[in-house]
GROMACS .gro file of C-alpha atoms in nm:
model
  319
    1ILE     CA    1  11.389   3.360   6.716
    2GLU     CA    2  11.221   3.681   6.603
    3MET     CA    3  11.547   3.870   6.657
    4VAL     CA    4  11.778   3.631   6.471
    5THR     CA    5  11.550   3.600   6.168
    6ARG     CA    6  11.502   3.974   6.106
    7ASP     CA    7  11.569   4.093   5.751
    8ASP     CA    8  11.835   4.340   5.871
    9VAL     CA    9  12.036   4.070   6.051
   10ASP     CA   10  12.330   3.919   5.862
   11LEU     CA   11  12.535   3.759   6.138
   12VAL     CA   12  12.414   3.605   6.465
   13ILE     CA   13  12.659   3.571   6.755
   14VAL     CA   14  12.547   3.314   7.011
   15ALA     CA   15  12.697   3.349   7.359
   16THR     CA   16  12.431   3.177   7.568
   17GLY     CA   17  12.492   2.874   7.785
   18GLY     CA   18  12.290   2.554   7.763
   19VAL     CA   19  12.060   2.400   7.506
   20VAL     CA   20  11.849   2.720   7.508
   21GLY     CA   21  12.072   2.841   7.223
   22LEU     CA   22  11.979   2.555   6.990
   23ARG     CA   23  11.632   2.665   6.875
   24PRO     CA   24  11.741   3.017   6.766
   25VAL     CA   25  12.053   2.878   6.596
   26LEU     CA   26  11.839   2.645   6.387
   27ALA     CA   27  11.598   2.931   6.308
   28ALA     CA   28  11.885   3.158   6.205
   29LEU     CA   29  12.032   2.897   5.969
   30GLU     CA   30  11.689   2.819   5.823
   31ALA     CA   31  11.661   3.193   5.748
   32GLY     CA   32  12.002   3.193   5.575
   33LYS     CA   33  12.191   3.379   5.847
   34VAL     CA   34  12.555   3.321   5.936
   35VAL     CA   35  12.595   3.196   6.294
   36ALA     CA   36  12.908   3.250   6.504
   37THR     CA   37  12.876   3.051   6.824
   38ALA     CA   38  13.053   3.037   7.158
   39ASN     CA   39  12.780   2.802   7.284
   40LYS     CA   40  12.925   2.452   7.310
   41GLU     CA   41  12.590   2.293   7.388
   42THR     CA   42  12.439   2.386   7.050
   43LEU     CA   43  12.670   2.143   6.872
   44VAL     CA   44  12.722   1.898   7.158
   45SER     CA   45  12.350   1.820   7.179
   46GLY     CA   46  12.228   1.931   6.837
   47GLY     CA   47  12.517   1.889   6.596
   48HIS     CA   48  12.310   1.634   6.402
   49LEU     CA   49  12.050   1.906   6.343
   50VAL     CA   50  12.277   2.208   6.297
   51MET     CA   51  12.545   2.084   6.059
   52PRO     CA   52  12.314   1.947   5.787
   53LEU     CA   53  12.168   2.298   5.760
   54ALA     CA   54  12.518   2.446   5.736
   55ARG     CA   55  12.614   2.197   5.466
   56ARG     CA   56  12.298   2.278   5.271
   57LEU     CA   57  12.369   2.651   5.286
   58ALA     CA   58  12.729   2.590   5.178
   59ALA     CA   59  12.615   2.374   4.886
   60ASP     CA   60  12.372   2.644   4.773
   61ALA     CA   61  12.647   2.907   4.794
   62ALA     CA   62  12.888   2.684   4.602
   63GLN     CA   63  12.648   2.665   4.307
   64GLY     CA   64  12.701   3.035   4.247
   65ASP     CA   65  13.065   3.057   4.358
   66PRO     CA   66  13.235   2.717   4.407
   67THR     CA   67  13.548   2.867   4.564
   68GLY     CA   68  13.378   3.154   4.745
   69PRO     CA   69  13.407   3.216   5.120
   70LEU     CA   70  13.053   3.087   5.188
   71ALA     CA   71  13.104   2.756   5.006
   72SER     CA   72  13.208   2.586   5.332
   73PRO     CA   73  12.985   2.480   5.624
   74LEU     CA   74  13.233   2.652   5.858
   75ALA     CA   75  13.148   2.984   5.695
   76TRP     CA   76  12.789   2.937   5.815
   77VAL     CA   77  12.856   2.792   6.161
   78ARG     CA   78  13.166   2.977   6.280
   79PRO     CA   79  13.331   2.862   6.602
   80ILE     CA   80  13.432   3.125   6.855
   81ASP     CA   81  13.606   2.891   7.103
   82SER     CA   82  13.979   2.952   7.080
   83GLU     CA   83  14.051   2.583   7.016
   84HIS     CA   84  13.800   2.547   6.734
   85SER     CA   85  13.894   2.880   6.583
   86ALA     CA   86  14.253   2.753   6.577
   87ILE     CA   87  14.150   2.437   6.392
   88TRP     CA   88  13.930   2.635   6.153
   89GLN     CA   89  14.213   2.874   6.073
   90SER     CA   90  14.451   2.582   6.021
   91LEU     CA   91  14.209   2.419   5.777
   92VAL     CA   92  14.160   2.719   5.547
   93GLY     CA   93  14.254   2.608   5.197
   94GLU     CA   94  14.290   2.244   5.300
   95ASP     CA   95  14.095   1.934   5.195
   96LEU     CA   96  13.928   1.770   5.496
   97LEU     CA   97  14.008   1.431   5.341
   98SER     CA   98  14.377   1.505   5.401
   99VAL     CA   99  14.332   1.544   5.779
  100ALA     CA  100  14.489   1.268   5.988
  101ARG     CA  101  14.425   1.409   6.336
  102LEU     CA  102  14.278   1.707   6.513
  103ILE     CA  103  14.470   1.790   6.830
  104LEU     CA  104  14.291   2.005   7.087
  105THR     CA  105  14.513   2.171   7.343
  106ALA     CA  106  14.414   2.208   7.709
  107SER     CA  107  14.580   2.424   7.971
  108GLY     CA  108  14.527   2.152   8.231
  109GLY     CA  109  14.342   2.398   8.454
  110PRO     CA  110  14.439   2.497   8.810
  111PHE     CA  111  14.476   2.137   8.932
  112ARG     CA  112  14.715   2.003   8.669
  113THR     CA  113  14.990   1.943   8.926
  114TRP     CA  114  14.769   1.851   9.223
  115ASN     CA  115  14.751   1.490   9.342
  116ALA     CA  116  14.421   1.299   9.337
  117GLU     CA  117  14.345   1.345   9.708
  118ARG     CA  118  14.400   1.719   9.700
  119THR     CA  119  14.203   1.757   9.377
  120ALA     CA  120  13.903   1.573   9.525
  121ARG     CA  121  13.897   1.830   9.810
  122ALA     CA  122  13.920   2.134   9.581
  123THR     CA  123  13.686   2.420   9.664
  124PRO     CA  124  13.495   2.644   9.424
  125GLN     CA  125  13.744   2.921   9.500
  126ASP     CA  126  14.028   2.689   9.400
  127ALA     CA  127  13.854   2.587   9.077
  128LEU     CA  128  13.789   2.946   8.972
  129GLN     CA  129  14.160   3.035   8.974
  130HIS     CA  130  14.240   2.955   8.611
  131PRO     CA  131  14.611   2.998   8.540
  132ASN     CA  132  14.579   3.151   8.191
  133TRP     CA  133  14.229   3.255   8.089
  134ASP     CA  134  13.980   3.504   8.233
  135MET     CA  135  13.642   3.337   8.172
  136GLY     CA  136  13.301   3.297   8.330
  137ALA     CA  137  13.250   3.067   8.628
  138LYS     CA  138  13.087   2.779   8.436
  139ILE     CA  139  13.357   2.737   8.173
  140THR     CA  140  13.632   2.795   8.430
  141VAL     CA  141  13.503   2.505   8.641
  142ASP     CA  142  13.463   2.292   8.326
  143SER     CA  143  13.826   2.371   8.249
  144ALA     CA  144  13.927   2.253   8.596
  145THR     CA  145  13.751   1.916   8.545
  146LEU     CA  146  13.853   1.895   8.174
  147MET     CA  147  13.483   1.862   8.089
  148ASN     CA  148  13.525   2.161   7.857
  149LYS     CA  149  13.778   1.962   7.657
  150GLY     CA  150  13.540   1.667   7.638
  151LEU     CA  151  13.270   1.897   7.503
  152GLU     CA  152  13.517   2.034   7.249
  153VAL     CA  153  13.596   1.681   7.129
  154ILE     CA  154  13.224   1.636   7.055
  155GLU     CA  155  13.207   1.977   6.887
  156ALA     CA  156  13.505   1.889   6.670
  157HIS     CA  157  13.336   1.571   6.555
  158TRP     CA  158  13.036   1.769   6.426
  159LEU     CA  159  13.213   2.081   6.297
  160TYR     CA  160  13.480   1.903   6.094
  161ASP     CA  161  13.304   1.570   6.024
  162VAL     CA  162  13.599   1.380   6.173
  163PRO     CA  163  13.565   1.045   6.358
  164TYR     CA  164  13.627   1.049   6.733
  165GLU     CA  165  13.927   0.823   6.684
  166GLN     CA  166  14.101   1.107   6.497
  167ILE     CA  167  14.044   1.369   6.768
  168GLU     CA  168  14.299   1.391   7.048
  169VAL     CA  169  14.364   1.612   7.349
  170VAL     CA  170  14.705   1.722   7.472
  171VAL     CA  171  14.779   1.937   7.778
  172HIS     CA  172  14.976   2.250   7.688
  173PRO     CA  173  15.009   2.456   8.009
  174GLN     CA  174  15.130   2.776   7.842
  175SER     CA  175  14.813   2.813   7.627
  176LEU     CA  176  15.007   2.963   7.336
  177ILE     CA  177  14.922   2.695   7.080
  178HIS     CA  178  14.544   2.692   7.066
  179SER     CA  179  14.509   2.369   6.868
  180LEU     CA  180  14.670   2.177   6.583
  181VAL     CA  181  14.585   1.981   6.270
  182GLU     CA  182  14.798   1.690   6.152
  183PHE     CA  183  14.770   1.595   5.784
  184VAL     CA  184  14.819   1.259   5.617
  185ASP     CA  185  15.165   1.356   5.491
  186GLY     CA  186  15.285   1.417   5.847
  187SER     CA  187  15.272   1.796   5.829
  188VAL     CA  188  15.123   1.976   6.131
  189LYS     CA  189  14.964   2.322   6.127
  190ALA     CA  190  14.893   2.516   6.445
  191GLN     CA  191  14.749   2.854   6.537
  192LEU     CA  192  14.938   3.045   6.807
  193GLY     CA  193  14.867   3.357   7.007
  194LEU     CA  194  14.850   3.493   7.358
  195PRO     CA  195  14.543   3.381   7.556
  196ASP     CA  196  14.299   3.651   7.443
  197MET     CA  197  13.945   3.572   7.329
  198ARG     CA  198  13.929   3.887   7.116
  199ILE     CA  199  14.126   3.708   6.843
  200PRO     CA  200  13.882   3.418   6.779
  201ILE     CA  201  13.581   3.646   6.823
  202GLN     CA  202  13.717   3.893   6.569
  203TYR     CA  203  13.810   3.619   6.321
  204ALA     CA  204  13.455   3.480   6.331
  205VAL     CA  205  13.309   3.826   6.268
  206THR     CA  206  13.545   3.941   5.991
  207TYR     CA  207  13.600   3.609   5.806
  208PRO     CA  208  13.728   3.569   5.537
  209GLN     CA  209  13.916   3.896   5.589
  210ARG     CA  210  14.156   3.978   5.871
  211THR     CA  211  14.161   4.329   6.011
  212ALA     CA  212  14.382   4.506   6.264
  213GLY     CA  213  14.280   4.414   6.617
  214PRO     CA  214  14.347   4.514   6.978
  215ALA     CA  215  14.488   4.185   7.108
  216PRO     CA  216  14.849   4.187   7.237
  217ARG     CA  217  15.110   4.031   7.007
  218LEU     CA  218  15.295   3.709   7.076
  219GLU     CA  219  15.669   3.765   7.108
  220LEU     CA  220  15.823   3.419   7.083
  221THR     CA  221  16.149   3.526   7.246
  222GLU     CA  222  15.954   3.609   7.562
  223HIS     CA  223  15.825   3.250   7.585
  224SER     CA  224  16.125   3.022   7.598
  225GLN     CA  225  15.931   2.701   7.666
  226MET     CA  226  15.626   2.529   7.526
  227THR     CA  227  15.554   2.194   7.690
  228PHE     CA  228  15.306   1.916   7.627
  229GLU     CA  229  15.178   1.621   7.829
  230PRO     CA  230  14.889   1.373   7.811
  231PRO     CA  231  14.578   1.444   8.018
  232ASP     CA  232  14.550   1.243   8.342
  233ALA     CA  233  14.241   1.029   8.284
  234ALA     CA  234  14.238   0.896   8.641
  235ARG     CA  235  14.220   1.240   8.805
  236PHE     CA  236  14.000   1.397   8.537
  237PRO     CA  237  13.741   1.134   8.432
  238ALA     CA  238  13.511   1.395   8.274
  239LEU     CA  239  13.710   1.382   7.951
  240ALA     CA  240  13.646   1.010   7.903
  241ILE     CA  241  13.281   1.044   8.012
  242ALA     CA  242  13.224   1.311   7.748
  243ARG     CA  243  13.401   1.115   7.475
  244ALA     CA  244  13.193   0.804   7.552
  245ALA     CA  245  12.873   1.011   7.543
  246GLY     CA  246  12.973   1.153   7.207
  247LYS     CA  247  13.017   0.805   7.064
  248ALA     CA  248  12.680   0.702   7.212
  249GLY     CA  249  12.502   0.978   7.023
  250PRO     CA  250  12.307   1.303   7.066
  251GLY     CA  251  12.070   1.162   7.329
  252ALA     CA  252  12.365   1.089   7.555
  253THR     CA  253  12.533   1.421   7.488
  254ALA     CA  254  12.210   1.610   7.562
  255ALA     CA  255  12.204   1.440   7.904
  256LEU     CA  256  12.573   1.515   7.946
  257ILE     CA  257  12.547   1.890   7.905
  258ALA     CA  258  12.230   1.929   8.113
  259ALA     CA  259  12.379   1.731   8.402
  260ASP     CA  260  12.710   1.916   8.381
  261ASP     CA  261  12.534   2.252   8.392
  262VAL     CA  262  12.352   2.160   8.713
  263ALA     CA  263  12.654   1.983   8.863
  264VAL     CA  264  12.867   2.296   8.822
  265GLU     CA  265  12.592   2.509   8.978
  266ARG     CA  266  12.572   2.274   9.275
  267PHE     CA  267  12.951   2.260   9.315
  268LEU     CA  268  12.974   2.639   9.315
  269ALA     CA  269  12.697   2.643   9.579
  270GLY     CA  270  12.893   2.399   9.797
  271GLN     CA  271  12.635   2.120   9.760
  272ILE     CA  272  12.854   1.860   9.587
  273THR     CA  273  13.226   1.790   9.579
  274PHE     CA  274  13.468   1.857   9.296
  275ASP     CA  275  13.494   1.489   9.204
  276GLY     CA  276  13.119   1.454   9.262
  277MET     CA  277  13.051   1.657   8.948
  278SER     CA  278  13.183   1.381   8.724
  279ARG     CA  279  12.979   1.120   8.912
  280VAL     CA  280  12.658   1.319   8.863
  281VAL     CA  281  12.725   1.357   8.491
  282GLU     CA  282  12.816   0.992   8.441
  283GLN     CA  283  12.500   0.876   8.619
  284ALA     CA  284  12.286   1.112   8.410
  285VAL     CA  285  12.430   0.983   8.083
  286GLN     CA  286  12.361   0.625   8.190
  287ARG     CA  287  12.004   0.701   8.306
  288PHE     CA  288  11.878   0.924   8.027
  289SER     CA  289  12.056   0.814   7.708
  290ILE     CA  290  11.834   0.706   7.419
  291ASP     CA  291  11.930   0.487   7.125
  292HIS     CA  292  11.818   0.716   6.843
  293ASP     CA  293  11.892   1.069   6.723
  294PRO     CA  294  11.642   1.298   6.899
  295ASP     CA  295  11.453   1.581   6.733
  296LEU     CA  296  11.453   1.930   6.883
  297GLU     CA  297  11.153   1.872   7.108
  298THR     CA  298  11.300   1.548   7.244
  299LEU     CA  299  11.631   1.722   7.315
  300GLU     CA  300  11.449   1.989   7.513
  301THR     CA  301  11.258   1.721   7.705
  302ILE     CA  302  11.580   1.539   7.791
  303ASP     CA  303  11.729   1.867   7.906
  304THR     CA  304  11.435   1.939   8.140
  305GLU     CA  305  11.426   1.587   8.285
  306VAL     CA  306  11.801   1.563   8.340
  307ARG     CA  307  11.815   1.902   8.511
  308ALA     CA  308  11.537   1.804   8.751
  309TRP     CA  309  11.711   1.476   8.835
  310ALA     CA  310  12.055   1.637   8.874
  311ARG     CA  311  11.919   1.898   9.115
  312ALA     CA  312  11.759   1.629   9.333
  313THR     CA  313  12.015   1.349   9.328
  314SER     CA  314  12.234   1.274   9.628
  315GLU     CA  315  12.515   1.159   9.397
  316GLY     CA  316  12.836   1.349   9.469
  317ARG     CA  317  12.689   1.535   9.766
  318ALA     CA  318  12.933   1.724   9.987
  319ALA     CA  319  12.960   1.610  10.349
   0.00000   0.00000   0.00000
């Protein structure tokens, strides 16, 4: 908190995992700093706390310059995830009231073509072999379960103030289209590029300008096919679990992310099965959800309690 609120800090980049990133993000915004975040949990658990601050900062900026680059909440809370950067870029210059759907693309992970029995027996080594992206272990496993896409659905709801019913997921194995926006007139805008996180990171840092960057260029003639398919809800229940938690509110999503964090740790340690991760998360959401929007201290309490339960539960345990 001391670091992100320093007078000589203009932009804060958040690349932590877990709800630990929430308190400094709120402090940075309260101090009038721009936040670029790769931390899904900040918005998944605390979107109801973060986005009102971003809207207030944008409103203040708009009083001095109504069409300026800081007159949008997305200029204050800048997404670094490739999917949300794609949506953000597609929305520049657009009226959010004209959005019909947000369409998040998913690679489908390493088990997209596996049958249910084989997927249930997947090992940590299997899950860490992502076909397109080079990422850390946690997000790579979340990609294999499609939990990452469920978390992104919740993020999209808070970032763009769009109802869950207008947020969809489509599997795009080539990972060239990073997400799409459909407008009320039927037009669709998409952001394309090779799978390289330097592009969304750079856009968040240099916005509203674009500068020359090191990422390789997309040559369309070298990619003769782009395919799309619906996600398999039966084999990947994490997506539906996350969406239901999002609709239930921040108490449920706080339980969701804490349980998922521990479930992935335990899977990587060989303590629970691949399909056991979703069972742990679903049980946690059912046990620890609350029926009101929690404040920061309550979110941190939920996080602590859920982590302790998820480490001790026998749910999903490997034989």
